[in-house]
Amino acid sequence: MEGFLNKTRGLIQILNLIAGIALTFMMFLTVLDVILRSLRKPIVGTYELVAFSGAVVIGFSLPFTSWIRGHIYVDFIISRFSKKIRNAFNVVTRCMVIWLFLMIGWNLIKYGMDLQRSGEVSLTLQMPFYPVAYGIGICCFIQCLVIGCDLLKIFGGKYE
């Protein structure tokens, strides 16, 4: 189990690195565009690049954020129950989350296939949309893997 958890952690750290690079790119692009715009030489397609990068940042950072439990937990009611009831609640909610992200990932892959088939591209830079849809769809499947690791931790008594 530890080997599987370590491999999963390594995979999501790579995704988080990609998200960090995309965020840094967004920051530098925005600053550079503001500076060049004041000199009347704006960067063409900045809006599109920031939008694509923002999607990458959100999608690729989600598994790592879930892994470190960096999102908001509202568990003031659940924390009053016994560990057995908390674990049962966590198992049920984690199974629901896995189902949700499987459906989101599957639909994003289908949407990416539609975008690829239709050849839809961004307006200014003519960049295709489908790689972003595929990437975020794959990240949703990896999110399922992360939540599955949570289930392993719950059953192994190492959760919390």
Backbone as JSON, one array per atom type, in Angstrom:
{
  "sequence": "MEGFLNKTRGLIQILNLIAGIALTFMMFLTVLDVILRSLRKPIVGTYELVAFSGAVVIGFSLPFTSWIRGHIYVDFIISRFSKKIRNAFNVVTRCMVIWLFLMIGWNLIKYGMDLQRSGEVSLTLQMPFYPVAYGIGICCFIQCLVIGCDLLKIFGGKYE",
  "N": [[0.82, -1.19, 0.0], [1.94, 1.26, 0.76], [3.84, 1.72, -1.26], [2.2, 2.11, -3.5], [0.83, 4.42, -2.68], [2.99, 6.2, -2.54], [3.81, 6.3, -5.25], [1.53, 7.43, -6.37], [1.55, 9.9, -5.06], [3.91, 10.96, -6.16], [3.13, 11.22, -8.86], [1.05, 13.13, -8.69], [2.49, 15.27, -7.73], [4.01, 15.94, -9.94], [1.97, 16.83, -11.64], [1.18, 19.03, -10.13], [3.47, 20.57, -10.32], [3.38, 21.23, -13.04], [1.06, 22.8, -12.96], [2.02, 24.89, -11.38], [4.0, 25.96, -13.05], [2.37, 26.86, -15.13], [0.91, 28.8, -13.75], [2.93, 30.61, -13.07], [3.68, 31.37, -15.65], [1.3, 32.66, -16.43], [1.35, 34.83, -14.69], [3.76, 36.22, -15.41], [3.18, 36.75, -18.1], [0.91, 38.41, -17.89], [1.95, 40.62, -16.46], [3.96, 41.45, -18.26], [2.37, 42.05, -20.47], [0.87, 44.22, -19.49], [2.9, 46.1, -19.11], [3.92, 46.35, -21.75], [1.61, 47.18, -23.01], [1.3, 49.74, -22.04], [3.27, 50.9, -23.48], [2.15, 50.88, -25.91], [2.28, 48.48, -27.35], [0.84, 45.86, -27.15], [0.63, 42.37, -26.15], [-0.48, 40.08, -28.42], [-3.3, 38.04, -28.08], [-3.21, 37.58, -25.37], [-5.34, 37.35, -23.56], [-6.51, 34.89, -24.3], [-4.37, 33.12, -23.83], [-4.04, 33.43, -21.07], [-6.51, 32.47, -20.2], [-6.45, 29.75, -21.08], [-4.22, 28.93, -19.59], [-5.16, 29.37, -17.01], [-7.16, 27.42, -16.82], [-5.55, 25.15, -16.93], [-4.06, 25.51, -14.57], [-6.05, 25.29, -12.55], [-7.18, 22.71, -13.06], [-4.92, 20.97, -12.98], [-3.88, 21.35, -10.46], [-5.71, 20.41, -8.69], [-5.71, 17.55, -7.88], [-3.39, 17.47, -6.18], [-4.05, 19.34, -4.22], [-6.23, 18.06, -3.04], [-4.89, 15.83, -2.07], [-3.2, 16.84, -0.05], [-5.13, 17.79, 1.52], [-5.93, 20.46, 1.32], [-8.14, 22.0, 0.93], [-11.26, 23.47, 2.0], [-12.72, 22.11, 4.86], [-15.76, 21.25, 6.26], [-16.43, 20.11, 8.99], [-17.47, 20.23, 11.54], [-19.73, 19.09, 12.67], [-19.49, 16.37, 12.07], [-17.15, 15.73, 13.42], [-17.91, 15.28, 16.0], [-18.86, 12.74, 16.19], [-18.23, 9.19, 16.7], [-15.12, 7.51, 15.84], [-15.61, 5.35, 14.16], [-18.1, 5.95, 12.96], [-17.43, 8.34, 11.72], [-15.53, 7.37, 9.89], [-17.19, 5.73, 8.32], [-18.89, 7.66, 7.23], [-16.96, 9.13, 5.8], [-16.15, 7.19, 3.94], [-18.5, 6.82, 2.43], [-18.9, 9.43, 1.39], [-16.52, 9.75, -0.05], [-16.77, 7.77, -1.99], [-18.91, 8.82, -3.42], [-17.7, 11.14, -4.39], [-15.72, 10.03, -6.02], [-17.35, 8.88, -8.02], [-18.51, 11.24, -9.05], [-16.22, 12.63, -10.1], [-15.36, 10.74, -11.95], [-17.45, 10.87, -13.8], [-17.24, 13.58, -14.58], [-14.64, 13.6, -15.69], [-14.94, 11.7, -17.77], [-16.87, 12.98, -19.36], [-15.45, 15.3, -20.04], [-13.4, 14.22, -21.6], [-14.94, 13.18, -23.7], [-15.96, 15.63, -24.62], [-13.59, 16.86, -25.4], [-12.94, 15.19, -27.53], [-15.01, 15.84, -29.28], [-14.38, 18.55, -29.71], [-11.92, 18.23, -30.97], [-12.63, 16.8, -33.24], [-14.3, 18.65, -34.52], [-12.54, 20.68, -34.96], [-12.33, 23.03, -33.55], [-11.04, 26.16, -32.58], [-9.23, 28.75, -30.78], [-10.09, 32.24, -30.96], [-8.23, 34.39, -31.59], [-5.48, 33.46, -31.54], [-5.75, 31.04, -32.76], [-5.48, 28.6, -31.45], [-5.96, 25.19, -30.63], [-8.71, 23.92, -28.68], [-9.03, 21.37, -27.61], [-6.73, 20.01, -26.36], [-6.62, 21.09, -23.77], [-9.08, 20.33, -22.68], [-8.77, 17.51, -22.74], [-6.54, 17.29, -21.01], [-7.53, 18.27, -18.53], [-9.58, 16.47, -18.16], [-8.13, 14.07, -17.82], [-6.84, 14.76, -15.47], [-9.04, 14.76, -13.78], [-9.55, 12.02, -13.66], [-7.24, 11.24, -12.35], [-7.71, 12.54, -9.98], [-9.72, 10.89, -9.01], [-8.15, 8.69, -8.44], [-6.63, 9.75, -6.33], [-8.63, 10.14, -4.4], [-9.35, 7.51, -4.12], [-7.03, 6.63, -2.87], [-7.4, 7.91, -0.45], [-9.5, 6.33, 0.5], [-8.1, 3.91, 0.82], [-6.39, 4.7, 2.88], [-8.29, 5.16, 4.89], [-9.35, 2.58, 5.3], [-7.01, 1.36, 6.07], [-6.53, 2.5, 8.48], [-5.1, 4.86, 8.65], [-6.02, 7.37, 8.14], [-6.67, 10.81, 8.64]],
  "CA": [[0.0, 0.0, 0.0], [2.81, 2.45, 0.83], [4.42, 1.93, -2.58], [1.16, 2.69, -4.35], [0.61, 5.8, -2.22], [4.16, 7.0, -2.93], [3.75, 6.52, -6.7], [0.45, 8.39, -6.6], [2.03, 11.21, -4.61], [4.86, 11.43, -7.17], [2.37, 11.63, -10.05], [0.33, 14.39, -8.47], [3.47, 16.34, -7.59], [4.33, 16.35, -11.31], [0.84, 17.66, -12.09], [1.24, 20.3, -9.39], [4.57, 21.34, -10.91], [2.84, 21.79, -14.29], [0.16, 23.89, -12.57], [2.85, 26.0, -10.92], [4.62, 26.58, -14.23], [1.31, 27.59, -15.83], [0.59, 29.99, -12.96], [4.04, 31.54, -13.26], [3.53, 31.88, -17.01], [0.19, 33.63, -16.41], [1.79, 36.03, -13.98], [4.72, 36.95, -16.24], [2.49, 37.22, -19.3], [0.06, 39.54, -17.52], [2.81, 41.78, -16.14], [4.6, 41.89, -19.49], [1.35, 42.67, -21.31], [0.55, 45.54, -18.93], [4.03, 46.99, -19.41], [3.96, 46.61, -23.19], [0.4, 47.92, -23.38], [1.57, 51.16, -21.76], [4.13, 51.35, -24.58], [1.33, 50.7, -27.11], [2.65, 47.25, -28.05], [0.32, 44.75, -26.34], [0.84, 41.01, -26.63], [-1.7, 39.58, -29.06], [-3.75, 36.75, -27.58], [-2.96, 37.43, -23.94], [-6.57, 36.89, -22.91], [-6.64, 33.46, -24.58], [-3.3, 32.39, -23.13], [-4.34, 33.44, -19.63], [-7.66, 31.58, -20.0], [-5.95, 28.38, -21.19], [-3.34, 28.67, -18.45], [-6.0, 29.28, -15.82], [-7.78, 26.09, -16.82], [-4.49, 24.19, -16.57], [-3.74, 25.7, -13.15], [-7.12, 24.74, -11.72], [-7.3, 21.27, -13.26], [-3.74, 20.21, -12.63], [-3.56, 21.49, -9.04], [-6.77, 19.8, -7.9], [-5.32, 16.32, -7.17], [-2.45, 17.74, -5.1], [-4.79, 20.02, -3.16], [-6.98, 17.02, -2.33], [-3.95, 14.95, -1.38], [-2.74, 17.47, 1.19], [-6.35, 18.26, 2.17], [-5.76, 21.9, 1.36], [-9.39, 22.7, 0.71], [-12.03, 23.72, 3.21], [-13.53, 21.03, 5.41], [-16.78, 21.67, 7.2], [-16.66, 18.85, 9.71], [-17.73, 20.49, 12.96], [-20.75, 18.15, 13.12], [-18.95, 15.02, 11.93], [-16.08, 15.51, 14.4], [-18.51, 14.88, 17.28], [-19.19, 11.32, 16.16], [-17.13, 8.25, 16.96], [-14.24, 7.3, 14.68], [-16.26, 4.39, 13.26], [-19.13, 6.66, 12.19], [-16.7, 9.28, 10.84], [-14.96, 6.59, 8.78], [-18.29, 5.32, 7.44], [-19.28, 8.88, 6.51], [-15.89, 9.43, 4.84], [-16.19, 6.2, 2.85], [-19.66, 7.12, 1.58], [-18.67, 10.67, 0.64], [-15.42, 9.53, -1.0], [-17.33, 7.01, -3.12], [-19.7, 9.77, -4.2], [-16.76, 12.02, -5.08], [-15.12, 9.25, -7.12], [-18.35, 8.81, -9.08], [-18.63, 12.57, -9.64], [-15.06, 12.94, -10.92], [-15.37, 9.83, -13.11], [-18.39, 11.43, -14.78], [-16.67, 14.82, -15.11], [-13.52, 13.23, -16.55], [-15.46, 11.04, -18.95], [-17.51, 14.0, -20.21], [-14.41, 16.18, -20.59], [-12.73, 13.49, -22.69], [-15.89, 13.21, -24.82], [-15.99, 17.0, -25.12], [-12.32, 17.06, -26.1], [-13.04, 14.49, -28.82], [-15.88, 16.67, -30.13], [-13.61, 19.73, -30.1], [-10.88, 17.81, -31.91], [-13.3, 16.43, -34.49], [-14.82, 19.85, -35.18], [-11.43, 21.58, -35.26], [-12.57, 24.34, -32.91], [-9.83, 26.83, -32.11], [-9.45, 30.07, -30.18], [-10.35, 33.26, -31.97], [-7.09, 35.21, -32.0], [-4.25, 32.69, -31.79], [-6.1, 29.81, -33.48], [-5.02, 27.45, -30.67], [-7.05, 24.23, -30.42], [-9.21, 23.79, -27.32], [-9.12, 20.0, -27.13], [-5.72, 19.53, -25.42], [-6.96, 21.51, -22.41], [-10.17, 19.45, -22.24], [-8.17, 16.21, -22.45], [-5.69, 17.39, -19.83], [-8.33, 18.39, -17.32], [-10.27, 15.19, -18.01], [-7.17, 13.12, -17.23], [-6.65, 15.18, -14.07], [-10.21, 14.28, -13.03], [-9.33, 10.6, -13.38], [-6.2, 11.17, -11.32], [-8.4, 12.92, -8.75], [-10.36, 9.66, -8.54], [-7.07, 7.89, -7.85], [-6.3, 10.37, -5.04], [-9.72, 9.83, -3.47], [-9.18, 6.08, -3.84], [-5.97, 6.53, -1.85], [-8.06, 8.25, 0.82], [-10.21, 5.13, 0.95], [-7.09, 2.98, 1.33], [-5.95, 5.21, 4.19], [-9.37, 4.94, 5.86], [-9.4, 1.15, 5.63], [-5.75, 1.01, 6.72], [-6.46, 3.17, 9.77], [-4.11, 5.94, 8.61], [-6.66, 8.6, 7.67], [-6.88, 11.93, 9.57]],
  "C": [[0.87, 1.26, 0.0], [3.43, 2.76, -0.53], [3.44, 2.58, -3.54], [0.89, 4.15, -3.97], [1.76, 6.71, -2.63], [4.17, 7.3, -4.43], [2.66, 7.54, -7.05], [0.89, 9.79, -6.21], [3.02, 11.79, -5.62], [4.16, 11.94, -8.42], [1.69, 12.97, -9.83], [1.29, 15.55, -8.21], [3.93, 16.84, -8.96], [3.22, 17.24, -11.86], [0.85, 19.02, -11.41], [2.37, 21.18, -9.92], [4.11, 21.99, -12.22], [1.91, 22.96, -13.99], [0.95, 25.11, -12.12], [3.53, 26.72, -12.07], [3.58, 27.41, -14.99], [0.93, 28.87, -15.07], [1.68, 31.05, -13.09], [3.99, 32.18, -14.64], [2.44, 32.94, -17.07], [0.63, 34.95, -15.79], [2.73, 36.87, -14.84], [4.06, 37.52, -17.49], [1.63, 38.45, -18.99], [0.89, 40.79, -17.24], [3.44, 42.33, -17.41], [3.59, 42.59, -20.41], [0.97, 44.06, -20.8], [1.66, 46.54, -19.26], [4.05, 47.35, -20.89], [2.74, 47.39, -23.67], [0.59, 49.42, -23.12], [2.5, 51.77, -22.81], [3.45, 51.2, -25.94], [1.77, 49.52, -27.98], [2.15, 46.05, -27.25], [0.64, 43.39, -26.97], [-0.49, 40.49, -27.17], [-2.04, 38.21, -28.47], [-3.53, 36.53, -26.1], [-4.17, 36.86, -23.22], [-6.74, 35.38, -23.09], [-5.61, 32.64, -23.82], [-3.55, 32.33, -21.63], [-5.52, 32.51, -19.33], [-7.23, 30.12, -20.07], [-5.1, 28.02, -19.97], [-4.13, 28.55, -17.16], [-6.7, 27.94, -15.7], [-6.76, 25.03, -16.41], [-4.16, 24.3, -15.08], [-4.79, 25.03, -12.27], [-7.17, 23.22, -11.83], [-6.12, 20.48, -12.73], [-3.36, 20.34, -11.15], [-4.59, 20.79, -8.14], [-6.35, 18.5, -7.2], [-4.36, 16.57, -6.0], [-3.15, 18.41, -3.92], [-5.62, 19.02, -2.36], [-6.06, 16.12, -1.52], [-3.52, 15.55, -0.04], [-3.91, 18.01, 2.01], [-6.28, 19.77, 2.38], [-7.03, 22.68, 1.11], [-10.18, 22.79, 2.02], [-12.83, 22.47, 3.6], [-14.52, 21.63, 6.4], [-17.19, 20.42, 7.96], [-16.95, 19.06, 11.19], [-18.82, 19.57, 13.51], [-20.19, 16.74, 13.13], [-17.9, 14.73, 13.01], [-16.63, 15.09, 15.76], [-18.84, 13.4, 17.34], [-17.97, 10.46, 16.47], [-16.32, 8.04, 15.68], [-14.89, 6.35, 13.67], [-17.3, 5.08, 12.38], [-18.47, 7.66, 11.25], [-16.12, 8.54, 9.64], [-16.04, 6.16, 7.8], [-18.76, 6.51, 6.6], [-18.24, 9.22, 5.44], [-15.88, 8.46, 3.67], [-17.33, 6.52, 1.89], [-19.39, 8.38, 0.74], [-17.55, 10.5, -0.38], [-15.9, 8.73, -2.21], [-18.17, 7.92, -4.02], [-18.79, 10.7, -5.0], [-16.08, 11.3, -6.23], [-16.09, 9.17, -8.29], [-18.46, 10.15, -9.81], [-17.45, 12.87, -10.56], [-14.89, 11.97, -12.09], [-16.28, 10.39, -14.2], [-17.84, 12.72, -15.4], [-15.54, 14.51, -16.08], [-13.98, 12.62, -17.85], [-16.08, 12.06, -19.9], [-16.5, 14.98, -20.79], [-13.65, 15.51, -21.73], [-13.65, 13.46, -23.92], [-15.94, 14.6, -25.46], [-14.72, 17.32, -25.9], [-12.34, 16.38, -27.47], [-13.92, 15.27, -29.79], [-15.13, 17.91, -30.62], [-12.55, 19.38, -31.14], [-11.51, 17.49, -33.27], [-13.78, 17.67, -35.26], [-13.72, 20.84, -35.56], [-11.58, 22.95, -34.64], [-11.29, 24.89, -32.3], [-10.19, 28.17, -31.5], [-9.47, 31.13, -31.28], [-9.09, 33.96, -32.48], [-5.88, 34.38, -32.4], [-4.49, 31.39, -32.56], [-5.54, 28.57, -32.78], [-6.18, 26.49, -30.46], [-7.42, 24.13, -28.94], [-9.04, 22.38, -26.75], [-7.99, 19.55, -26.21], [-6.02, 19.92, -23.96], [-8.08, 20.62, -21.86], [-9.64, 18.06, -21.9], [-7.35, 16.25, -21.16], [-6.48, 17.46, -18.54], [-9.13, 17.11, -17.09], [-9.37, 14.14, -17.38], [-6.92, 13.47, -15.77], [-7.84, 14.77, -13.21], [-10.08, 12.8, -12.71], [-8.25, 10.41, -12.31], [-6.77, 11.61, -9.97], [-9.13, 11.72, -8.16], [-9.34, 8.76, -7.87], [-6.7, 8.43, -6.47], [-7.38, 10.05, -4.01], [-9.72, 8.34, -3.14], [-8.08, 5.84, -2.81], [-6.5, 6.92, -0.48], [-8.81, 7.05, 1.38], [-9.24, 4.09, 1.5], [-6.59, 3.4, 2.71], [-7.02, 4.98, 5.26], [-9.39, 3.49, 6.28], [-8.12, 0.68, 6.33], [-5.57, 1.68, 8.08], [-5.48, 4.33, 9.82], [-4.7, 7.26, 8.14], [-6.89, 9.54, 8.84], [-5.62, 12.41, 10.11]]
}
